[in-house]
Short mmCIF file of C-alpha atoms in Angstrom, two decimals:
data_model
loop_
_atom_site.label_atom_id
_atom_site.label_comp_id
_atom_site.label_asym_id
_atom_site.label_seq_id
_atom_site.Cartn_x
_atom_site.Cartn_y
_atom_site.Cartn_z
CA UNK A 1 -63.95 -44.86 2.03
CA UNK A 2 -62.27 -46.53 4.99
CA UNK A 3 -62.40 -45.20 8.54
CA UNK A 4 -58.62 -44.72 8.38
CA UNK A 5 -58.99 -42.45 5.34
CA UNK A 6 -61.71 -40.44 7.09
CA UNK A 7 -59.46 -39.95 10.14
CA UNK A 8 -56.54 -38.93 7.94
CA UNK A 9 -58.71 -36.39 6.06
CA UNK A 10 -60.04 -34.92 9.29
CA UNK A 11 -56.49 -34.55 10.59
CA UNK A 12 -55.33 -32.94 7.35
CA UNK A 13 -58.13 -30.39 7.77
CA UNK A 14 -57.11 -29.83 11.42
CA UNK A 15 -53.50 -29.31 10.37
CA UNK A 16 -54.51 -26.80 7.71
CA UNK A 17 -56.82 -24.85 10.06
CA UNK A 18 -54.21 -24.68 12.84
CA UNK A 19 -51.57 -23.65 10.29
CA UNK A 20 -53.82 -20.90 9.02
CA UNK A 21 -54.50 -19.68 12.58
CA UNK A 22 -50.85 -19.36 13.59
CA UNK A 23 -49.69 -17.98 10.26
CA UNK A 24 -52.49 -15.42 10.11
CA UNK A 25 -51.89 -14.38 13.74
CA UNK A 26 -48.14 -14.16 13.11
CA UNK A 27 -48.66 -11.92 10.06
CA UNK A 28 -50.97 -9.61 12.03
CA UNK A 29 -48.72 -9.66 15.11
CA UNK A 30 -47.70 -6.00 14.81
CA UNK A 31 -47.74 -4.92 18.45
CA UNK A 32 -45.77 -7.98 19.65
CA UNK A 33 -48.16 -8.53 22.58
CA UNK A 34 -47.46 -11.43 24.91
CA UNK A 35 -50.98 -12.80 24.37
CA UNK A 36 -50.46 -12.92 20.59
CA UNK A 37 -47.09 -14.59 21.04
CA UNK A 38 -48.57 -17.35 23.23
CA UNK A 39 -51.47 -17.80 20.82
CA UNK A 40 -49.06 -18.16 17.87
CA UNK A 41 -46.96 -20.69 19.82
CA UNK A 42 -50.05 -22.64 20.81
CA UNK A 43 -51.32 -22.82 17.23
CA UNK A 44 -47.86 -23.76 15.93
CA UNK A 45 -47.74 -26.58 18.51
CA UNK A 46 -51.24 -27.64 17.48
CA UNK A 47 -50.17 -27.70 13.83
CA UNK A 48 -47.15 -29.86 14.64
CA UNK A 49 -49.26 -32.25 16.70
CA UNK A 50 -52.01 -32.52 14.04
CA UNK A 51 -49.44 -33.10 11.28
CA UNK A 52 -47.64 -35.77 13.33
CA UNK A 53 -50.92 -37.51 14.15
CA UNK A 54 -51.93 -37.46 10.48
CA UNK A 55 -48.65 -39.13 9.58
CA UNK A 56 -49.03 -41.64 12.45
CA UNK A 57 -52.42 -42.64 11.06
CA UNK A 58 -50.89 -43.04 7.59
CA UNK A 59 -48.04 -45.23 8.87
CA UNK A 60 -48.00 -49.01 8.72
CA UNK A 61 -45.05 -50.15 10.80
CA UNK A 62 -44.16 -49.79 14.47
CA UNK A 63 -40.96 -47.89 13.67
CA UNK A 64 -42.81 -45.39 11.46
CA UNK A 65 -45.53 -44.87 14.09
CA UNK A 66 -42.97 -44.39 16.87
CA UNK A 67 -41.16 -41.77 14.79
CA UNK A 68 -44.38 -39.78 14.22
CA UNK A 69 -45.41 -40.11 17.88
CA UNK A 70 -42.15 -38.29 18.76
CA UNK A 71 -43.03 -35.51 16.32
CA UNK A 72 -46.58 -35.34 17.75
CA UNK A 73 -45.23 -34.89 21.26
CA UNK A 74 -43.03 -32.00 20.18
CA UNK A 75 -46.35 -30.26 19.60
CA UNK A 76 -48.85 -31.70 22.02
CA UNK A 77 -46.73 -31.16 25.12
CA UNK A 78 -46.70 -27.39 24.46
CA UNK A 79 -50.37 -26.88 23.62
CA UNK A 80 -51.79 -26.73 27.13
CA UNK A 81 -49.10 -24.54 28.79
CA UNK A 82 -49.06 -22.04 25.92
CA UNK A 83 -52.86 -21.93 25.95
CA UNK A 84 -52.82 -21.29 29.71
CA UNK A 85 -50.26 -18.50 29.25
CA UNK A 86 -52.42 -17.03 26.48
CA UNK A 87 -55.43 -17.22 28.81
CA UNK A 88 -53.50 -15.57 31.65
CA UNK A 89 -52.70 -12.67 29.34
CA UNK A 90 -56.26 -12.27 28.20
CA UNK A 91 -57.61 -12.43 31.75
CA UNK A 92 -55.57 -9.46 32.90
CA UNK A 93 -52.68 -11.34 34.49
CA UNK A 94 -50.02 -10.50 31.90
CA UNK A 95 -48.02 -8.36 34.33
CA UNK A 96 -47.64 -11.35 36.68
CA UNK A 97 -45.93 -13.43 33.96
CA UNK A 98 -42.13 -13.25 34.19
CA UNK A 99 -39.55 -15.13 32.13
CA UNK A 100 -38.78 -17.29 35.19
CA UNK A 101 -42.46 -18.17 35.65
CA UNK A 102 -42.81 -18.91 31.95
CA UNK A 103 -39.93 -21.39 32.13
CA UNK A 104 -41.64 -23.19 35.04
CA UNK A 105 -44.66 -23.85 32.80
CA UNK A 106 -42.49 -25.97 30.50
CA UNK A 107 -40.65 -28.25 32.96
CA UNK A 108 -43.18 -31.09 32.76
CA UNK A 109 -43.63 -30.80 28.96
CA UNK A 110 -39.87 -30.97 28.43
CA UNK A 111 -39.64 -34.00 30.74
CA UNK A 112 -42.43 -35.67 28.77
CA UNK A 113 -40.64 -35.04 25.47
CA UNK A 114 -37.45 -36.56 26.87
CA UNK A 115 -39.38 -39.64 27.93
CA UNK A 116 -41.15 -39.94 24.56
CA UNK A 117 -37.83 -39.74 22.74
CA UNK A 118 -36.67 -42.72 24.82
CA UNK A 119 -40.04 -44.51 24.88
CA UNK A 120 -38.75 -47.66 23.23
CA UNK A 121 -36.79 -48.30 26.45
CA UNK A 122 -39.65 -48.15 28.92
CA UNK A 123 -43.12 -48.16 27.34
CA UNK A 124 -43.25 -51.62 25.74
CA UNK A 125 -44.66 -50.18 22.45
CA UNK A 126 -46.45 -52.54 20.08
CA UNK A 127 -49.06 -52.51 17.38
CA UNK A 128 -52.67 -53.22 18.41
CA UNK A 129 -53.91 -56.53 17.18
CA UNK A 130 -57.33 -56.84 15.51
CA UNK A 131 -57.57 -53.10 14.80
CA UNK A 132 -58.88 -51.83 11.44
CA UNK A 133 -55.46 -50.23 10.86
CA UNK A 134 -52.11 -50.22 12.70
CA UNK A 135 -52.33 -48.33 15.99
CA UNK A 136 -49.87 -47.95 18.82
CA UNK A 137 -50.38 -49.59 22.19
CA UNK A 138 -48.00 -49.03 25.09
CA UNK A 139 -47.81 -49.21 28.85
CA UNK A 140 -48.45 -45.85 30.55
CA UNK A 141 -46.45 -45.35 33.71
CA UNK A 142 -46.81 -42.89 36.55
CA UNK A 143 -44.87 -40.14 34.76
CA UNK A 144 -47.24 -40.35 31.77
CA UNK A 145 -50.19 -39.79 34.10
CA UNK A 146 -48.39 -36.83 35.64
CA UNK A 147 -48.02 -35.33 32.15
CA UNK A 148 -51.67 -36.00 31.29
CA UNK A 149 -52.76 -34.51 34.62
CA UNK A 150 -50.64 -31.42 34.05
CA UNK A 151 -52.14 -30.87 30.60
CA UNK A 152 -55.65 -31.32 32.01
CA UNK A 153 -54.86 -28.91 34.89
CA UNK A 154 -53.66 -26.23 32.44
CA UNK A 155 -56.76 -26.59 30.28
CA UNK A 156 -59.22 -26.62 33.21
CA UNK A 157 -57.53 -23.58 34.76
CA UNK A 158 -57.79 -21.83 31.37
CA UNK A 159 -61.50 -22.62 31.29
CA UNK A 160 -62.02 -21.08 34.74
CA UNK A 161 -60.01 -18.02 33.78
CA UNK A 162 -62.09 -17.52 30.66
CA UNK A 163 -65.33 -18.05 32.67
#
């Protein structure tokens, strides 16, 4: 079994587990709590990301990979802010979360999605040479690092809130 096949199988399992988590939470979501809503959104975003990454790994051409990277980012950009919002609810800060504040959490993720949709104009995407299977290589600019930093900030803050 090739390493590519192993990665694909692991990602299929991840997709199925995340799908189960959001679907099961959605079905049991009787009280419509804000925490449950953010958890469901986070798991749905995780499912979309895992599915997109599985398909990226299964792709062979640059155009196929770029398509699936766009799908991945529709999920991955929302994982960390929805997880932070979920954490805020569980840590007793639910009353401080307003619709206006919620929208602020998604400014950077929406900007990142816009940039990923247009990535062929500014990232110099190409396939990695000498890799065991086709993988995407591109130039990360300042905005990409801002997006990565924002995701890390959300996840680290969630960790502190849980601690």
